[in-house]
Amino acid sequence: MSEPPHAESRSDAELVRANRGFYESLWAQAKLIAPERFNTWPLLHELADAAPRRLEVAPGLRPRLPLRGTCFVDLSHAALRRLHDSGAEAVHGMIGALPCADASFDLVCALDILEHVADDDGALAELARVAAPGASVLLSVPLHPAAWTAFDDFVGHCRRYEPAQIAVRLARHGFIIESSAVYGMQPKSSRLLELGQWYLTHRRERAMWWYNRVFMPLGLRFQKPLRWRDGLGDTDGVDELLLRCRYRPAATPSH
């Protein structure tokens, strides 16, 4: 898989520091948005209703599974406090070392996280460890390394995935892609992106005022409906995919 050269040298510790430095301050000034307000809700709420044991990893303040009855794991103490205040069960941890028992969840959700982790194979192995056989596993991945932009650098990505390789990569860990949906949104205007980055870096309080009161409400209002399609579907021009997988662990050899 081709990756940006700078991303290959980033250790897990460096990624944790970079993401904690960006997202901790981001969540400290942001508001929690209920999962029902996202365009993922029509696709996910029935899955959640059918799964009594649910885990969502690294939701920040944008959880996609129901607050009640879901275990949330996040690095951000600011996000954990807001989740607790909303009645959710939330514990401190990271995707590479989940504070959860083996085979303990029927639904596992990890959106917008694999691209941030240096050892994504280790992260997938952890998701496989905590998923019960037959569990539904929801992942999102950005596609096409050639589509790398300054936005990827700014938010702490260390890779984009080749569509032809993602199914094979997931299958190695027992995750079989059943369906996908075109997902995610990246700024189209480089000028607007540069302006947003400058304000978040140098005028964070002002930037967060606009984000919370203007840009996020507008983004929620104009979300496009999502629709499942079989397998990966057509990935030409697709920036990011939401993947619905089934966990089928490899049979343990008998002795």
PDB file of C-alpha atoms in Angstrom:
ATOM      1  CA  MET A   1       0.000   0.000   0.000  1.00  0.00           C
ATOM      2  CA  SER A   2       1.442   3.377  -0.895  1.00  0.00           C
ATOM      3  CA  GLU A   3       1.386   5.870   1.958  1.00  0.00           C
ATOM      4  CA  PRO A   4       2.655   9.402   2.459  1.00  0.00           C
ATOM      5  CA  PRO A   5       6.360   9.099   3.396  1.00  0.00           C
ATOM      6  CA  HIS A   6       5.926  11.201   6.533  1.00  0.00           C
ATOM      7  CA  ALA A   7       3.169   8.936   7.811  1.00  0.00           C
ATOM      8  CA  GLU A   8       5.269   5.779   7.646  1.00  0.00           C
ATOM      9  CA  SER A   9       7.712   7.058  10.270  1.00  0.00           C
ATOM     10  CA  ARG A  10       5.098   8.118  12.822  1.00  0.00           C
ATOM     11  CA  SER A  11       5.051   5.944  15.935  1.00  0.00           C
ATOM     12  CA  ASP A  12       1.940   5.135  17.918  1.00  0.00           C
ATOM     13  CA  ALA A  13       3.159   7.442  20.694  1.00  0.00           C
ATOM     14  CA  GLU A  14       3.598  10.311  18.228  1.00  0.00           C
ATOM     15  CA  LEU A  15       0.162   9.710  16.779  1.00  0.00           C
ATOM     16  CA  VAL A  16      -1.393   9.630  20.246  1.00  0.00           C
ATOM     17  CA  ARG A  17       0.266  12.945  21.103  1.00  0.00           C
ATOM     18  CA  ALA A  18      -0.754  14.549  17.805  1.00  0.00           C
ATOM     19  CA  ASN A  19      -4.345  13.368  17.961  1.00  0.00           C
ATOM     20  CA  ARG A  20      -4.700  14.129  21.665  1.00  0.00           C
ATOM     21  CA  GLY A  21      -3.292  17.610  21.095  1.00  0.00           C
ATOM     22  CA  PHE A  22      -5.783  18.318  18.296  1.00  0.00           C
ATOM     23  CA  TYR A  23      -8.905  16.498  19.450  1.00  0.00           C
ATOM     24  CA  GLU A  24      -8.652  17.118  23.197  1.00  0.00           C
ATOM     25  CA  SER A  25      -8.813  20.878  22.665  1.00  0.00           C
ATOM     26  CA  LEU A  26     -11.403  20.426  19.909  1.00  0.00           C
ATOM     27  CA  TRP A  27     -13.784  18.443  22.124  1.00  0.00           C
ATOM     28  CA  ALA A  28     -13.175  20.757  25.088  1.00  0.00           C
ATOM     29  CA  GLN A  29     -14.903  23.532  23.136  1.00  0.00           C
ATOM     30  CA  ALA A  30     -17.449  21.520  21.146  1.00  0.00           C
ATOM     31  CA  LYS A  31     -20.939  20.265  21.931  1.00  0.00           C
ATOM     32  CA  LEU A  32     -22.047  16.651  21.982  1.00  0.00           C
ATOM     33  CA  ILE A  33     -24.338  15.880  19.055  1.00  0.00           C
ATOM     34  CA  ALA A  34     -26.875  13.106  19.533  1.00  0.00           C
ATOM     35  CA  PRO A  35     -26.504  10.123  17.180  1.00  0.00           C
ATOM     36  CA  GLU A  36     -30.073  10.584  15.899  1.00  0.00           C
ATOM     37  CA  ARG A  37     -28.988  13.789  14.157  1.00  0.00           C
ATOM     38  CA  PHE A  38     -26.484  12.117  11.823  1.00  0.00           C
ATOM     39  CA  ASN A  39     -27.231  10.575   8.442  1.00  0.00           C
ATOM     40  CA  THR A  40     -25.751   7.318   9.750  1.00  0.00           C
ATOM     41  CA  TRP A  41     -28.710   6.857  12.135  1.00  0.00           C
ATOM     42  CA  PRO A  42     -31.199   5.372   9.610  1.00  0.00           C
ATOM     43  CA  LEU A  43     -28.592   2.721   8.728  1.00  0.00           C
ATOM     44  CA  LEU A  44     -27.383   1.975  12.238  1.00  0.00           C
ATOM     45  CA  HIS A  45     -30.260   2.219  14.686  1.00  0.00           C
ATOM     46  CA  GLU A  46     -31.843  -1.111  13.680  1.00  0.00           C
ATOM     47  CA  LEU A  47     -28.454  -2.808  13.986  1.00  0.00           C
ATOM     48  CA  ALA A  48     -28.120  -1.259  17.434  1.00  0.00           C
ATOM     49  CA  ASP A  49     -31.617  -2.320  18.492  1.00  0.00           C
ATOM     50  CA  ALA A  50     -30.775  -5.921  17.590  1.00  0.00           C
ATOM     51  CA  ALA A  51     -27.446  -5.899  19.469  1.00  0.00           C
ATOM     52  CA  PRO A  52     -27.707  -5.886  23.278  1.00  0.00           C
ATOM     53  CA  ARG A  53     -23.909  -5.610  23.684  1.00  0.00           C
ATOM     54  CA  ARG A  54     -22.508  -2.619  21.805  1.00  0.00           C
ATOM     55  CA  LEU A  55     -19.131  -0.881  21.613  1.00  0.00           C
ATOM     56  CA  GLU A  56     -18.181   2.358  19.878  1.00  0.00           C
ATOM     57  CA  VAL A  57     -14.488   3.256  19.730  1.00  0.00           C
ATOM     58  CA  ALA A  58     -13.235   6.851  19.591  1.00  0.00           C
ATOM     59  CA  PRO A  59     -16.559   8.624  19.024  1.00  0.00           C
ATOM     60  CA  GLY A  60     -15.389  11.936  20.483  1.00  0.00           C
ATOM     61  CA  LEU A  61     -18.531  14.064  20.717  1.00  0.00           C
ATOM     62  CA  ARG A  62     -20.005  12.574  17.533  1.00  0.00           C
ATOM     63  CA  PRO A  63     -21.333   9.167  18.694  1.00  0.00           C
ATOM     64  CA  ARG A  64     -23.255   7.191  16.085  1.00  0.00           C
ATOM     65  CA  LEU A  65     -24.697   4.439  18.323  1.00  0.00           C
ATOM     66  CA  PRO A  66     -27.353   5.046  21.009  1.00  0.00           C
ATOM     67  CA  LEU A  67     -25.995   6.736  24.132  1.00  0.00           C
ATOM     68  CA  ARG A  68     -27.895   4.379  26.407  1.00  0.00           C
ATOM     69  CA  GLY A  69     -26.724   0.792  26.364  1.00  0.00           C
ATOM     70  CA  THR A  70     -23.512   1.380  24.386  1.00  0.00           C
ATOM     71  CA  CYS A  71     -19.999   1.233  25.830  1.00  0.00           C
ATOM     72  CA  PHE A  72     -17.872   4.101  24.496  1.00  0.00           C
ATOM     73  CA  VAL A  73     -14.058   4.060  24.595  1.00  0.00           C
ATOM     74  CA  ASP A  74     -12.131   7.271  23.887  1.00  0.00           C
ATOM     75  CA  LEU A  75      -8.765   8.889  24.590  1.00  0.00           C
ATOM     76  CA  SER A  76     -10.222  12.346  25.171  1.00  0.00           C
ATOM     77  CA  HIS A  77     -11.072  13.161  28.780  1.00  0.00           C
ATOM     78  CA  ALA A  78     -13.145  16.120  27.579  1.00  0.00           C
ATOM     79  CA  ALA A  79     -15.238  13.822  25.383  1.00  0.00           C
ATOM     80  CA  LEU A  80     -15.584  11.233  28.164  1.00  0.00           C
ATOM     81  CA  ARG A  81     -16.911  13.880  30.565  1.00  0.00           C
ATOM     82  CA  ARG A  82     -19.564  15.006  28.083  1.00  0.00           C
ATOM     83  CA  LEU A  83     -20.581  11.431  27.327  1.00  0.00           C
ATOM     84  CA  HIS A  84     -20.884  10.660  31.051  1.00  0.00           C
ATOM     85  CA  ASP A  85     -22.950  13.820  31.559  1.00  0.00           C
ATOM     86  CA  SER A  86     -25.328  12.570  28.845  1.00  0.00           C
ATOM     87  CA  GLY A  87     -25.857   9.275  30.631  1.00  0.00           C
ATOM     88  CA  ALA A  88     -23.516   7.139  28.543  1.00  0.00           C
ATOM     89  CA  GLU A  89     -21.084   4.498  29.770  1.00  0.00           C
ATOM     90  CA  ALA A  90     -17.690   5.814  28.682  1.00  0.00           C
ATOM     91  CA  VAL A  91     -14.207   4.574  29.585  1.00  0.00           C
ATOM     92  CA  HIS A  92     -10.723   5.809  28.822  1.00  0.00           C
ATOM     93  CA  GLY A  93      -8.726   3.761  26.331  1.00  0.00           C
ATOM     94  CA  MET A  94      -7.491   3.453  22.777  1.00  0.00           C
ATOM     95  CA  ILE A  95      -8.188   1.174  19.867  1.00  0.00           C
ATOM     96  CA  GLY A  96      -4.871  -0.660  20.149  1.00  0.00           C
ATOM     97  CA  ALA A  97      -5.521  -1.709  23.769  1.00  0.00           C
ATOM     98  CA  LEU A  98      -9.239  -1.804  24.441  1.00  0.00           C
ATOM     99  CA  PRO A  99     -10.266  -2.142  28.124  1.00  0.00           C
ATOM    100  CA  CYS A 100     -12.813  -4.825  27.212  1.00  0.00           C
ATOM    101  CA  ALA A 101     -13.135  -8.584  27.605  1.00  0.00           C
ATOM    102  CA  ASP A 102     -12.734 -11.031  24.715  1.00  0.00           C
ATOM    103  CA  ALA A 103     -15.789 -11.711  22.528  1.00  0.00           C
ATOM    104  CA  SER A 104     -17.920  -9.314  24.570  1.00  0.00           C
ATOM    105  CA  PHE A 105     -19.800  -7.324  21.882  1.00  0.00           C
ATOM    106  CA  ASP A 106     -22.418  -8.104  19.239  1.00  0.00           C
ATOM    107  CA  LEU A 107     -21.950  -4.727  17.489  1.00  0.00           C
ATOM    108  CA  VAL A 108     -18.641  -2.890  17.225  1.00  0.00           C
ATOM    109  CA  CYS A 109     -18.363   0.562  15.677  1.00  0.00           C
ATOM    110  CA  ALA A 110     -15.062   2.324  14.900  1.00  0.00           C
ATOM    111  CA  LEU A 111     -15.559   5.238  12.508  1.00  0.00           C
ATOM    112  CA  ASP A 112     -12.856   7.701  11.425  1.00  0.00           C
ATOM    113  CA  ILE A 113     -10.142   5.998  13.465  1.00  0.00           C
ATOM    114  CA  LEU A 114      -8.145   3.367  11.512  1.00  0.00           C
ATOM    115  CA  GLU A 115      -6.519   6.041   9.342  1.00  0.00           C
ATOM    116  CA  HIS A 116      -5.138   7.703  12.487  1.00  0.00           C
ATOM    117  CA  VAL A 117      -3.386   4.597  13.852  1.00  0.00           C
ATOM    118  CA  ALA A 118       0.162   3.666  12.893  1.00  0.00           C
ATOM    119  CA  ASP A 119      -0.446  -0.040  13.624  1.00  0.00           C
ATOM    120  CA  ASP A 120      -3.813  -0.507  11.968  1.00  0.00           C
ATOM    121  CA  ASP A 121      -3.316  -4.284  11.886  1.00  0.00           C
ATOM    122  CA  GLY A 122      -2.954  -4.206  15.658  1.00  0.00           C
ATOM    123  CA  ALA A 123      -6.107  -2.091  15.915  1.00  0.00           C
ATOM    124  CA  LEU A 124      -8.056  -4.538  13.734  1.00  0.00           C
ATOM    125  CA  ALA A 125      -6.774  -7.430  15.836  1.00  0.00           C
ATOM    126  CA  GLU A 126      -8.128  -5.698  18.961  1.00  0.00           C
ATOM    127  CA  LEU A 127     -11.525  -5.146  17.342  1.00  0.00           C
ATOM    128  CA  ALA A 128     -11.547  -8.837  16.405  1.00  0.00           C
ATOM    129  CA  ARG A 129     -10.634  -9.801  19.970  1.00  0.00           C
ATOM    130  CA  VAL A 130     -13.600  -7.992  21.544  1.00  0.00           C
ATOM    131  CA  ALA A 131     -16.134  -8.919  18.831  1.00  0.00           C
ATOM    132  CA  ALA A 132     -18.255 -12.005  19.395  1.00  0.00           C
ATOM    133  CA  PRO A 133     -18.410 -14.508  16.497  1.00  0.00           C
ATOM    134  CA  GLY A 134     -21.050 -13.300  14.054  1.00  0.00           C
ATOM    135  CA  ALA A 135     -20.928  -9.728  15.370  1.00  0.00           C
ATOM    136  CA  SER A 136     -21.609  -6.777  13.070  1.00  0.00           C
ATOM    137  CA  VAL A 137     -18.578  -4.498  12.774  1.00  0.00           C
ATOM    138  CA  LEU A 138     -18.885  -0.974  11.381  1.00  0.00           C
ATOM    139  CA  LEU A 139     -15.776   0.736  10.064  1.00  0.00           C
ATOM    140  CA  SER A 140     -15.059   3.764   7.922  1.00  0.00           C
ATOM    141  CA  VAL A 141     -11.940   4.242   5.818  1.00  0.00           C
ATOM    142  CA  PRO A 142     -10.676   7.051   3.563  1.00  0.00           C
ATOM    143  CA  LEU A 143      -9.761   5.829   0.089  1.00  0.00           C
ATOM    144  CA  HIS A 144      -7.139   6.448  -2.592  1.00  0.00           C
ATOM    145  CA  PRO A 145      -3.619   7.378  -1.388  1.00  0.00           C
ATOM    146  CA  ALA A 146      -3.295   9.563  -4.490  1.00  0.00           C
ATOM    147  CA  ALA A 147      -6.103  11.750  -3.096  1.00  0.00           C
ATOM    148  CA  TRP A 148      -3.998  12.802  -0.080  1.00  0.00           C
ATOM    149  CA  THR A 149      -4.385  16.492   0.805  1.00  0.00           C
ATOM    150  CA  ALA A 150      -3.316  18.969   3.484  1.00  0.00           C
ATOM    151  CA  PHE A 151      -6.559  18.110   5.275  1.00  0.00           C
ATOM    152  CA  ASP A 152      -5.272  14.578   5.925  1.00  0.00           C
ATOM    153  CA  ASP A 153      -2.118  16.019   7.486  1.00  0.00           C
ATOM    154  CA  PHE A 154      -4.035  18.547   9.549  1.00  0.00           C
ATOM    155  CA  VAL A 155      -6.396  16.066  11.197  1.00  0.00           C
ATOM    156  CA  GLY A 156      -3.670  13.481  11.861  1.00  0.00           C
ATOM    157  CA  HIS A 157      -4.245  10.832   9.203  1.00  0.00           C
ATOM    158  CA  CYS A 158      -1.348   8.502   8.465  1.00  0.00           C
ATOM    159  CA  ARG A 159      -2.830   6.702   5.463  1.00  0.00           C
ATOM    160  CA  ARG A 160      -5.565   6.330   2.898  1.00  0.00           C
ATOM    161  CA  TYR A 161      -6.521   2.847   1.720  1.00  0.00           C
ATOM    162  CA  GLU A 162      -6.433   1.330  -1.734  1.00  0.00           C
ATOM    163  CA  PRO A 163      -9.954  -0.003  -2.462  1.00  0.00           C
ATOM    164  CA  ALA A 164      -8.561  -3.174  -4.047  1.00  0.00           C
ATOM    165  CA  GLN A 165      -6.683  -4.043  -0.865  1.00  0.00           C
ATOM    166  CA  ILE A 166      -9.096  -3.120   1.910  1.00  0.00           C
ATOM    167  CA  ALA A 167     -11.318  -6.213   1.621  1.00  0.00           C
ATOM    168  CA  VAL A 168      -8.276  -8.528   1.745  1.00  0.00           C
ATOM    169  CA  ARG A 169      -6.811  -6.610   4.674  1.00  0.00           C
ATOM    170  CA  LEU A 170     -10.031  -6.832   6.675  1.00  0.00           C
ATOM    171  CA  ALA A 171     -10.580 -10.506   5.825  1.00  0.00           C
ATOM    172  CA  ARG A 172      -7.204 -11.360   7.377  1.00  0.00           C
ATOM    173  CA  HIS A 173      -8.743 -10.377  10.698  1.00  0.00           C
ATOM    174  CA  GLY A 174     -12.047 -12.141  10.098  1.00  0.00           C
ATOM    175  CA  PHE A 175     -14.025  -9.115   8.907  1.00  0.00           C
ATOM    176  CA  ILE A 176     -16.085  -9.905   5.806  1.00  0.00           C
ATOM    177  CA  ILE A 177     -17.521  -6.854   4.051  1.00  0.00           C
ATOM    178  CA  GLU A 178     -21.251  -7.319   3.505  1.00  0.00           C
ATOM    179  CA  SER A 179     -22.204  -3.806   2.388  1.00  0.00           C
ATOM    180  CA  SER A 180     -20.935  -0.241   2.164  1.00  0.00           C
ATOM    181  CA  ALA A 181     -22.167   3.325   1.881  1.00  0.00           C
ATOM    182  CA  VAL A 182     -20.479   6.401   0.431  1.00  0.00           C
ATOM    183  CA  TYR A 183     -19.608   8.358   3.542  1.00  0.00           C
ATOM    184  CA  GLY A 184     -17.703  11.340   4.873  1.00  0.00           C
ATOM    185  CA  MET A 185     -16.986  14.806   3.662  1.00  0.00           C
ATOM    186  CA  GLN A 186     -13.740  16.614   2.963  1.00  0.00           C
ATOM    187  CA  PRO A 187     -13.441  20.325   2.188  1.00  0.00           C
ATOM    188  CA  LYS A 188     -13.370  20.886  -1.569  1.00  0.00           C
ATOM    189  CA  SER A 189     -11.898  24.387  -1.460  1.00  0.00           C
ATOM    190  CA  SER A 190      -8.182  24.460  -0.604  1.00  0.00           C
ATOM    191  CA  ARG A 191      -8.514  28.158   0.169  1.00  0.00           C
ATOM    192  CA  LEU A 192     -11.328  27.525   2.652  1.00  0.00           C
ATOM    193  CA  LEU A 193      -9.349  24.664   4.178  1.00  0.00           C
ATOM    194  CA  GLU A 194      -6.286  26.867   4.668  1.00  0.00           C
ATOM    195  CA  LEU A 195      -8.431  29.561   6.278  1.00  0.00           C
ATOM    196  CA  GLY A 196     -10.071  27.049   8.620  1.00  0.00           C
ATOM    197  CA  GLN A 197      -6.706  25.574   9.617  1.00  0.00           C
ATOM    198  CA  TRP A 198      -5.293  29.033  10.363  1.00  0.00           C
ATOM    199  CA  TYR A 199      -8.227  29.951  12.588  1.00  0.00           C
ATOM    200  CA  LEU A 200      -8.167  26.598  14.415  1.00  0.00           C
ATOM    201  CA  THR A 201      -4.437  27.047  15.035  1.00  0.00           C
ATOM    202  CA  HIS A 202      -4.298  30.754  15.888  1.00  0.00           C
ATOM    203  CA  ARG A 203      -7.854  31.753  16.837  1.00  0.00           C
ATOM    204  CA  ARG A 204      -9.273  28.502  18.175  1.00  0.00           C
ATOM    205  CA  GLU A 205     -11.915  30.036  20.439  1.00  0.00           C
ATOM    206  CA  ARG A 206     -13.323  32.133  17.600  1.00  0.00           C
ATOM    207  CA  ALA A 207     -13.105  29.208  15.177  1.00  0.00           C
ATOM    208  CA  MET A 208     -15.010  26.955  17.577  1.00  0.00           C
ATOM    209  CA  TRP A 209     -17.734  29.603  18.002  1.00  0.00           C
ATOM    210  CA  TRP A 210     -18.341  29.511  14.250  1.00  0.00           C
ATOM    211  CA  TYR A 211     -18.006  25.722  14.113  1.00  0.00           C
ATOM    212  CA  ASN A 212     -20.554  25.096  16.874  1.00  0.00           C
ATOM    213  CA  ARG A 213     -23.080  27.743  15.899  1.00  0.00           C
ATOM    214  CA  VAL A 214     -22.825  27.922  12.114  1.00  0.00           C
ATOM    215  CA  PHE A 215     -20.838  25.269  10.274  1.00  0.00           C
ATOM    216  CA  MET A 216     -21.869  22.175  12.243  1.00  0.00           C
ATOM    217  CA  PRO A 217     -25.612  23.024  12.183  1.00  0.00           C
ATOM    218  CA  LEU A 218     -25.386  23.704   8.451  1.00  0.00           C
ATOM    219  CA  GLY A 219     -23.483  20.453   7.898  1.00  0.00           C
ATOM    220  CA  LEU A 220     -26.141  18.495   9.777  1.00  0.00           C
ATOM    221  CA  ARG A 221     -28.940  20.218   7.875  1.00  0.00           C
ATOM    222  CA  PHE A 222     -27.498  19.411   4.451  1.00  0.00           C
ATOM    223  CA  GLN A 223     -26.330  15.853   5.073  1.00  0.00           C
ATOM    224  CA  LYS A 224     -27.043  13.529   2.177  1.00  0.00           C
ATOM    225  CA  PRO A 225     -28.979  10.316   2.900  1.00  0.00           C
ATOM    226  CA  LEU A 226     -26.831   7.184   3.031  1.00  0.00           C
ATOM    227  CA  ARG A 227     -27.758   3.936   1.335  1.00  0.00           C
ATOM    228  CA  TRP A 228     -26.263   0.482   1.737  1.00  0.00           C
ATOM    229  CA  ARG A 229     -24.962  -1.223  -1.396  1.00  0.00           C
ATOM    230  CA  ASP A 230     -23.562  -4.722  -1.764  1.00  0.00           C
ATOM    231  CA  GLY A 231     -19.867  -5.155  -1.029  1.00  0.00           C
ATOM    232  CA  LEU A 232     -17.520  -2.278  -1.777  1.00  0.00           C
ATOM    233  CA  GLY A 233     -19.473  -1.072  -4.784  1.00  0.00           C
ATOM    234  CA  ASP A 234     -18.010   1.467  -7.208  1.00  0.00           C
ATOM    235  CA  THR A 235     -15.189   3.381  -5.501  1.00  0.00           C
ATOM    236  CA  ASP A 236     -14.230   5.739  -8.342  1.00  0.00           C
ATOM    237  CA  GLY A 237     -14.181   9.274  -6.987  1.00  0.00           C
ATOM    238  CA  VAL A 238     -15.317   8.100  -3.534  1.00  0.00           C
ATOM    239  CA  ASP A 239     -13.415   9.809  -0.718  1.00  0.00           C
ATOM    240  CA  GLU A 240     -14.548   7.582   2.164  1.00  0.00           C
ATOM    241  CA  LEU A 241     -16.623   4.462   2.748  1.00  0.00           C
ATOM    242  CA  LEU A 242     -18.724   3.258   5.646  1.00  0.00           C
ATOM    243  CA  LEU A 243     -18.314  -0.524   5.787  1.00  0.00           C
ATOM    244  CA  ARG A 244     -20.665  -3.024   7.380  1.00  0.00           C
ATOM    245  CA  CYS A 245     -18.747  -6.214   8.118  1.00  0.00           C
ATOM    246  CA  ARG A 246     -19.533  -9.561   9.688  1.00  0.00           C
ATOM    247  CA  TYR A 247     -16.974 -11.019  12.061  1.00  0.00           C
ATOM    248  CA  ARG A 248     -16.193 -14.607  11.090  1.00  0.00           C
ATOM    249  CA  PRO A 249     -13.166 -15.761  13.118  1.00  0.00           C
ATOM    250  CA  ALA A 250     -10.962 -18.388  11.564  1.00  0.00           C
ATOM    251  CA  ALA A 251     -11.548 -21.872  12.948  1.00  0.00           C
ATOM    252  CA  THR A 252      -9.115 -22.816  15.701  1.00  0.00           C
ATOM    253  CA  PRO A 253      -7.030 -25.848  14.676  1.00  0.00           C
ATOM    254  CA  SER A 254      -7.818 -28.944  16.748  1.00  0.00           C
ATOM    255  CA  HIS A 255      -5.020 -30.675  18.597  1.00  0.00           C
TER     256      HIS A 255
END
